[in-house]
Amino acid sequence: MIIIFLGPPGAGKGTQAVLLAEKYGLKHIATGDIFRWHMQNNTDLGKKIKKYLDRGELVPDDITIKIVEQEIQKYKNTKGILLDGFPRTLTQAKMLDEILKNMNLKINLVLYLRVSKEEAARRLLARGRHDDKLETIARRFEEYEEKTRPIREYYYERGILVEVNGEQTIENVHKDIVDILKEKKLI
Ligand code: AMP
């Protein structure tokens, strides 16, 4: 089973993916976490991508897709995979389709966490991660609007996208997500 978490920075994708993964024993693949790990450990990849993360820009598709393919390969025989922060461009979405097709897998559900820009910015500033500075946040929103938003349409047209009100408490968003998964008979 493959579930994608979609939504702007600050929507709660990571928080919700972790909760769901823990509850049902699913694998959580977060490209942002993987990139930050490489930066902290100063790997070759970490050195290559640092400038993008520091600026709030997207890491090039070829680098990102390679990482995700390796991760999916690793977990393809498990109960389920949650993708958090990937895909973020239409190219990534199309490449993901290819990768999954070759592994005989498919996307079962795309959860779109809807939050206003104001609420998302408030959360990011409260979180205070290295790239949660006003300037970087603004850039990440721009990147989202420009490059990630079109993916919503892509999945919506396929009938696999479900919208969740991401402005509720963490517990209520989680409950909504669990209800959707039950309704879709995915858990
Ligand atoms: P996140 O933890 O999802 O907010 O991601 C943090 C940063 O990692 C982003 O601002 C991008 O620089 C980079 N990143 C994460 N996921 C992707 C992706 N799918 N494509 C390109 N860049 C990404």
PDB file of C-alpha atoms and ligand atoms in Angstrom:
ATOM      1  CA  MET A   1       0.000   0.000   0.000  1.00  0.00           C
ATOM      2  CA  ILE A   2       1.262   3.438  -0.928  1.00  0.00           C
ATOM      3  CA  ILE A   3      -0.181   6.614   0.595  1.00  0.00           C
ATOM      4  CA  ILE A   4       1.017  10.101  -0.305  1.00  0.00           C
ATOM      5  CA  PHE A   5       0.774  13.090   2.027  1.00  0.00           C
ATOM      6  CA  LEU A   6       0.351  16.280   0.050  1.00  0.00           C
ATOM      7  CA  GLY A   7       0.072  19.864   1.258  1.00  0.00           C
ATOM      8  CA  PRO A   8       2.050  23.054   1.754  1.00  0.00           C
ATOM      9  CA  PRO A   9       4.934  23.360   4.206  1.00  0.00           C
ATOM     10  CA  GLY A  10       3.380  23.553   7.681  1.00  0.00           C
ATOM     11  CA  ALA A  11       0.316  21.487   6.773  1.00  0.00           C
ATOM     12  CA  GLY A  12       1.279  18.747   9.238  1.00  0.00           C
ATOM     13  CA  LYS A  13       2.316  16.072   6.741  1.00  0.00           C
ATOM     14  CA  GLY A  14       5.229  14.834   8.865  1.00  0.00           C
ATOM     15  CA  THR A  15       3.279  14.859  12.120  1.00  0.00           C
ATOM     16  CA  GLN A  16       0.384  12.926  10.623  1.00  0.00           C
ATOM     17  CA  ALA A  17       2.571  10.475   8.741  1.00  0.00           C
ATOM     18  CA  VAL A  18       4.480   9.607  11.928  1.00  0.00           C
ATOM     19  CA  LEU A  19       1.243   9.049  13.878  1.00  0.00           C
ATOM     20  CA  LEU A  20      -0.201   6.828  11.173  1.00  0.00           C
ATOM     21  CA  ALA A  21       3.039   4.899  10.663  1.00  0.00           C
ATOM     22  CA  GLU A  22       3.337   4.172  14.397  1.00  0.00           C
ATOM     23  CA  LYS A  23      -0.270   3.121  14.753  1.00  0.00           C
ATOM     24  CA  TYR A  24      -0.337   0.693  11.835  1.00  0.00           C
ATOM     25  CA  GLY A  25       3.304  -0.316  11.461  1.00  0.00           C
ATOM     26  CA  LEU A  26       3.828   1.457   8.154  1.00  0.00           C
ATOM     27  CA  LYS A  27       7.098   2.770   6.711  1.00  0.00           C
ATOM     28  CA  HIS A  28       7.465   6.537   6.637  1.00  0.00           C
ATOM     29  CA  ILE A  29       9.596   7.987   3.851  1.00  0.00           C
ATOM     30  CA  ALA A  30      10.194  11.722   4.274  1.00  0.00           C
ATOM     31  CA  THR A  31      12.522  13.188   1.658  1.00  0.00           C
ATOM     32  CA  GLY A  32      13.152  16.292   3.787  1.00  0.00           C
ATOM     33  CA  ASP A  33      14.290  14.107   6.724  1.00  0.00           C
ATOM     34  CA  ILE A  34      16.565  12.082   4.449  1.00  0.00           C
ATOM     35  CA  PHE A  35      18.119  15.249   3.002  1.00  0.00           C
ATOM     36  CA  ARG A  36      18.636  16.757   6.458  1.00  0.00           C
ATOM     37  CA  TRP A  37      20.283  13.529   7.651  1.00  0.00           C
ATOM     38  CA  HIS A  38      22.750  13.723   4.771  1.00  0.00           C
ATOM     39  CA  MET A  39      23.501  17.375   5.532  1.00  0.00           C
ATOM     40  CA  GLN A  40      24.078  16.693   9.223  1.00  0.00           C
ATOM     41  CA  ASN A  41      26.367  13.793   8.410  1.00  0.00           C
ATOM     42  CA  ASN A  42      28.151  15.777   5.734  1.00  0.00           C
ATOM     43  CA  THR A  43      27.861  13.044   3.097  1.00  0.00           C
ATOM     44  CA  ASP A  44      28.593  13.737  -0.588  1.00  0.00           C
ATOM     45  CA  LEU A  45      24.866  14.033  -1.180  1.00  0.00           C
ATOM     46  CA  GLY A  46      24.573  16.315   1.857  1.00  0.00           C
ATOM     47  CA  LYS A  47      27.180  18.678   0.419  1.00  0.00           C
ATOM     48  CA  LYS A  48      25.427  18.722  -2.935  1.00  0.00           C
ATOM     49  CA  ILE A  49      21.966  19.572  -1.616  1.00  0.00           C
ATOM     50  CA  LYS A  50      22.777  21.972   1.224  1.00  0.00           C
ATOM     51  CA  LYS A  51      22.410  25.093  -0.898  1.00  0.00           C
ATOM     52  CA  TYR A  52      18.906  24.162  -1.969  1.00  0.00           C
ATOM     53  CA  LEU A  53      17.648  23.453   1.531  1.00  0.00           C
ATOM     54  CA  ASP A  54      19.319  26.587   2.908  1.00  0.00           C
ATOM     55  CA  ARG A  55      17.482  28.685   0.341  1.00  0.00           C
ATOM     56  CA  GLY A  56      14.164  26.862   0.593  1.00  0.00           C
ATOM     57  CA  GLU A  57      14.454  25.710  -3.006  1.00  0.00           C
ATOM     58  CA  LEU A  58      13.632  22.269  -4.312  1.00  0.00           C
ATOM     59  CA  VAL A  59      16.439  19.766  -4.726  1.00  0.00           C
ATOM     60  CA  PRO A  60      16.746  18.771  -8.430  1.00  0.00           C
ATOM     61  CA  ASP A  61      14.368  16.021  -9.514  1.00  0.00           C
ATOM     62  CA  ASP A  62      17.039  13.518 -10.604  1.00  0.00           C
ATOM     63  CA  ILE A  63      18.703  13.549  -7.170  1.00  0.00           C
ATOM     64  CA  THR A  64      15.387  13.316  -5.334  1.00  0.00           C
ATOM     65  CA  ILE A  65      13.925  10.541  -7.444  1.00  0.00           C
ATOM     66  CA  LYS A  66      17.014   8.353  -7.045  1.00  0.00           C
ATOM     67  CA  ILE A  67      16.776   8.588  -3.264  1.00  0.00           C
ATOM     68  CA  VAL A  68      13.072   7.766  -3.230  1.00  0.00           C
ATOM     69  CA  GLU A  69      13.493   4.824  -5.584  1.00  0.00           C
ATOM     70  CA  GLN A  70      16.084   3.304  -3.237  1.00  0.00           C
ATOM     71  CA  GLU A  71      13.796   3.779  -0.249  1.00  0.00           C
ATOM     72  CA  ILE A  72      10.751   2.277  -1.938  1.00  0.00           C
ATOM     73  CA  GLN A  73      12.873  -0.639  -3.117  1.00  0.00           C
ATOM     74  CA  LYS A  74      13.902  -1.231   0.488  1.00  0.00           C
ATOM     75  CA  TYR A  75      10.333  -1.285   1.789  1.00  0.00           C
ATOM     76  CA  LYS A  76       8.338  -2.590  -1.146  1.00  0.00           C
ATOM     77  CA  ASN A  77       7.434  -5.840   0.575  1.00  0.00           C
ATOM     78  CA  THR A  78       6.193  -4.261   3.798  1.00  0.00           C
ATOM     79  CA  LYS A  79       2.602  -3.571   4.845  1.00  0.00           C
ATOM     80  CA  GLY A  80       2.613  -0.055   3.507  1.00  0.00           C
ATOM     81  CA  ILE A  81       4.626   3.045   2.688  1.00  0.00           C
ATOM     82  CA  LEU A  82       3.774   6.643   3.550  1.00  0.00           C
ATOM     83  CA  LEU A  83       5.367   9.243   1.296  1.00  0.00           C
ATOM     84  CA  ASP A  84       5.795  12.604   2.992  1.00  0.00           C
ATOM     85  CA  GLY A  85       7.181  15.541   1.019  1.00  0.00           C
ATOM     86  CA  PHE A  86       7.379  13.554  -2.210  1.00  0.00           C
ATOM     87  CA  PRO A  87       6.393  14.015  -4.991  1.00  0.00           C
ATOM     88  CA  ARG A  88       6.754  17.781  -5.106  1.00  0.00           C
ATOM     89  CA  THR A  89       6.867  18.319  -8.882  1.00  0.00           C
ATOM     90  CA  LEU A  90       4.897  16.892 -11.773  1.00  0.00           C
ATOM     91  CA  THR A  91       8.086  15.261 -13.063  1.00  0.00           C
ATOM     92  CA  GLN A  92       8.537  13.519  -9.718  1.00  0.00           C
ATOM     93  CA  ALA A  93       4.897  12.386  -9.785  1.00  0.00           C
ATOM     94  CA  LYS A  94       5.305  10.895 -13.247  1.00  0.00           C
ATOM     95  CA  MET A  95       8.598   9.229 -12.360  1.00  0.00           C
ATOM     96  CA  LEU A  96       6.979   7.783  -9.254  1.00  0.00           C
ATOM     97  CA  ASP A  97       4.297   6.196 -11.434  1.00  0.00           C
ATOM     98  CA  GLU A  98       7.042   4.560 -13.489  1.00  0.00           C
ATOM     99  CA  ILE A  99       8.942   3.328 -10.445  1.00  0.00           C
ATOM    100  CA  LEU A 100       5.802   1.865  -8.888  1.00  0.00           C
ATOM    101  CA  LYS A 101       4.707   0.249 -12.124  1.00  0.00           C
ATOM    102  CA  ASN A 102       8.036  -1.551 -12.383  1.00  0.00           C
ATOM    103  CA  MET A 103       7.627  -2.845  -8.832  1.00  0.00           C
ATOM    104  CA  ASN A 104       3.993  -3.854  -9.362  1.00  0.00           C
ATOM    105  CA  LEU A 105       2.796  -1.296  -6.848  1.00  0.00           C
ATOM    106  CA  LYS A 106       0.294   1.532  -7.098  1.00  0.00           C
ATOM    107  CA  ILE A 107      -0.710   4.640  -5.218  1.00  0.00           C
ATOM    108  CA  ASN A 108      -3.750   3.752  -3.125  1.00  0.00           C
ATOM    109  CA  LEU A 109      -4.494   7.186  -1.722  1.00  0.00           C
ATOM    110  CA  VAL A 110      -3.324  10.796  -1.755  1.00  0.00           C
ATOM    111  CA  LEU A 111      -4.197  12.735   1.389  1.00  0.00           C
ATOM    112  CA  TYR A 112      -4.232  16.443   0.707  1.00  0.00           C
ATOM    113  CA  LEU A 113      -3.898  18.373   3.965  1.00  0.00           C
ATOM    114  CA  ARG A 114      -5.512  21.744   3.414  1.00  0.00           C
ATOM    115  CA  VAL A 115      -4.378  24.692   5.543  1.00  0.00           C
ATOM    116  CA  SER A 116      -4.327  28.431   4.938  1.00  0.00           C
ATOM    117  CA  LYS A 117      -1.017  30.083   4.236  1.00  0.00           C
ATOM    118  CA  GLU A 118      -1.371  32.111   7.440  1.00  0.00           C
ATOM    119  CA  GLU A 119      -1.854  29.061   9.648  1.00  0.00           C
ATOM    120  CA  ALA A 120       0.962  27.189   7.889  1.00  0.00           C
ATOM    121  CA  ALA A 121       3.365  30.128   8.367  1.00  0.00           C
ATOM    122  CA  ARG A 122       2.379  30.390  12.040  1.00  0.00           C
ATOM    123  CA  ARG A 123       3.172  26.728  12.595  1.00  0.00           C
ATOM    124  CA  LEU A 124       6.514  26.896  10.816  1.00  0.00           C
ATOM    125  CA  LEU A 125       7.627  29.888  12.816  1.00  0.00           C
ATOM    126  CA  ALA A 126       6.599  28.159  16.044  1.00  0.00           C
ATOM    127  CA  ARG A 127       8.527  25.024  15.015  1.00  0.00           C
ATOM    128  CA  GLY A 128      11.741  26.946  14.348  1.00  0.00           C
ATOM    129  CA  ARG A 129      13.634  24.417  12.233  1.00  0.00           C
ATOM    130  CA  HIS A 130      16.879  25.564  10.561  1.00  0.00           C
ATOM    131  CA  ASP A 131      15.007  26.481   7.346  1.00  0.00           C
ATOM    132  CA  ASP A 132      11.994  27.974   9.151  1.00  0.00           C
ATOM    133  CA  LYS A 133      13.123  31.596   8.754  1.00  0.00           C
ATOM    134  CA  LEU A 134      10.740  34.158   7.256  1.00  0.00           C
ATOM    135  CA  GLU A 135      12.695  34.445   4.025  1.00  0.00           C
ATOM    136  CA  THR A 136      13.092  30.690   3.501  1.00  0.00           C
ATOM    137  CA  ILE A 137       9.464  30.052   4.414  1.00  0.00           C
ATOM    138  CA  ALA A 138       8.381  32.538   1.741  1.00  0.00           C
ATOM    139  CA  ARG A 139      10.547  30.773  -0.845  1.00  0.00           C
ATOM    140  CA  ARG A 140       9.192  27.355   0.126  1.00  0.00           C
ATOM    141  CA  PHE A 141       5.626  28.635  -0.277  1.00  0.00           C
ATOM    142  CA  GLU A 142       6.511  29.991  -3.725  1.00  0.00           C
ATOM    143  CA  GLU A 143       8.002  26.654  -4.696  1.00  0.00           C
ATOM    144  CA  TYR A 144       4.871  24.920  -3.446  1.00  0.00           C
ATOM    145  CA  GLU A 145       2.493  27.191  -5.355  1.00  0.00           C
ATOM    146  CA  GLU A 146       4.504  26.982  -8.558  1.00  0.00           C
ATOM    147  CA  LYS A 147       5.628  23.373  -8.653  1.00  0.00           C
ATOM    148  CA  THR A 148       3.696  21.253  -6.172  1.00  0.00           C
ATOM    149  CA  ARG A 149       0.163  22.569  -6.548  1.00  0.00           C
ATOM    150  CA  PRO A 150      -0.242  21.129 -10.095  1.00  0.00           C
ATOM    151  CA  ILE A 151       0.216  17.629  -8.649  1.00  0.00           C
ATOM    152  CA  ARG A 152      -3.080  18.000  -6.818  1.00  0.00           C
ATOM    153  CA  GLU A 153      -4.922  18.189 -10.120  1.00  0.00           C
ATOM    154  CA  TYR A 154      -2.933  15.233 -11.452  1.00  0.00           C
ATOM    155  CA  TYR A 155      -4.103  12.958  -8.632  1.00  0.00           C
ATOM    156  CA  TYR A 156      -7.567  14.487  -8.341  1.00  0.00           C
ATOM    157  CA  GLU A 157      -8.291  13.553 -11.951  1.00  0.00           C
ATOM    158  CA  ARG A 158      -7.300   9.983 -11.181  1.00  0.00           C
ATOM    159  CA  GLY A 159      -9.842   9.899  -8.364  1.00  0.00           C
ATOM    160  CA  ILE A 160      -7.330   8.999  -5.647  1.00  0.00           C
ATOM    161  CA  LEU A 161      -7.079  12.371  -3.907  1.00  0.00           C
ATOM    162  CA  VAL A 162      -8.990  13.037  -0.697  1.00  0.00           C
ATOM    163  CA  GLU A 163      -8.950  16.396   1.029  1.00  0.00           C
ATOM    164  CA  VAL A 164      -8.520  16.660   4.799  1.00  0.00           C
ATOM    165  CA  ASN A 165      -9.131  19.771   6.876  1.00  0.00           C
ATOM    166  CA  GLY A 166      -5.606  20.305   8.187  1.00  0.00           C
ATOM    167  CA  GLU A 167      -6.568  23.249  10.400  1.00  0.00           C
ATOM    168  CA  GLN A 168      -7.964  21.059  13.161  1.00  0.00           C
ATOM    169  CA  THR A 169      -6.055  19.749  16.165  1.00  0.00           C
ATOM    170  CA  ILE A 170      -3.442  17.067  15.503  1.00  0.00           C
ATOM    171  CA  GLU A 171      -5.757  14.455  17.088  1.00  0.00           C
ATOM    172  CA  ASN A 172      -8.750  15.399  14.934  1.00  0.00           C
ATOM    173  CA  VAL A 173      -6.772  15.459  11.701  1.00  0.00           C
ATOM    174  CA  HIS A 174      -5.435  12.024  12.634  1.00  0.00           C
ATOM    175  CA  LYS A 175      -8.957  10.779  13.334  1.00  0.00           C
ATOM    176  CA  ASP A 176     -10.182  12.050   9.961  1.00  0.00           C
ATOM    177  CA  ILE A 177      -7.297  10.293   8.230  1.00  0.00           C
ATOM    178  CA  VAL A 178      -7.980   7.008  10.027  1.00  0.00           C
ATOM    179  CA  ASP A 179     -11.675   7.291   9.062  1.00  0.00           C
ATOM    180  CA  ILE A 180     -10.747   7.807   5.401  1.00  0.00           C
ATOM    181  CA  LEU A 181      -8.415   4.799   5.429  1.00  0.00           C
ATOM    182  CA  LYS A 182     -11.126   2.664   7.003  1.00  0.00           C
ATOM    183  CA  GLU A 183     -13.699   3.846   4.512  1.00  0.00           C
ATOM    184  CA  LYS A 184     -11.326   2.972   1.675  1.00  0.00           C
ATOM    185  CA  LYS A 185     -10.686  -0.401   3.345  1.00  0.00           C
ATOM    186  CA  LEU A 186      -6.968   0.267   3.423  1.00  0.00           C
ATOM    187  CA  ILE A 187      -6.690  -0.625   7.140  1.00  0.00           C
TER     188      ILE A 187
HETATM  189  P1  AMP B   1      10.419  19.214   4.122  1.00  0.00           P
HETATM  190  O1  AMP B   1      11.070  18.581   5.287  1.00  0.00           O
HETATM  191  O2  AMP B   1       9.469  18.297   3.402  1.00  0.00           O
HETATM  192  O3  AMP B   1       9.791  20.537   4.455  1.00  0.00           O
HETATM  193  O4  AMP B   1      11.588  19.531   3.062  1.00  0.00           O
HETATM  194  C1  AMP B   1      12.650  20.389   3.384  1.00  0.00           C
HETATM  195  C2  AMP B   1      13.432  20.750   2.146  1.00  0.00           C
HETATM  196  O5  AMP B   1      13.971  19.571   1.544  1.00  0.00           O
HETATM  197  C3  AMP B   1      12.633  21.423   1.049  1.00  0.00           C
HETATM  198  O6  AMP B   1      12.516  22.810   1.258  1.00  0.00           O
HETATM  199  C4  AMP B   1      13.472  21.078  -0.176  1.00  0.00           C
HETATM  200  O7  AMP B   1      14.635  21.886  -0.246  1.00  0.00           O
HETATM  201  C5  AMP B   1      13.939  19.672   0.130  1.00  0.00           C
HETATM  202  N1  AMP B   1      12.985  18.643  -0.376  1.00  0.00           N
HETATM  203  C6  AMP B   1      12.240  17.789   0.368  1.00  0.00           C
HETATM  204  N2  AMP B   1      11.497  16.989  -0.413  1.00  0.00           N
HETATM  205  C7  AMP B   1      11.776  17.337  -1.692  1.00  0.00           C
HETATM  206  C8  AMP B   1      11.315  16.898  -2.963  1.00  0.00           C
HETATM  207  N3  AMP B   1      10.399  15.915  -3.084  1.00  0.00           N
HETATM  208  N4  AMP B   1      11.823  17.498  -4.067  1.00  0.00           N
HETATM  209  C9  AMP B   1      12.739  18.471  -3.978  1.00  0.00           C
HETATM  210  N5  AMP B   1      13.194  18.951  -2.815  1.00  0.00           N
HETATM  211  C10 AMP B   1      12.731  18.397  -1.671  1.00  0.00           C
END
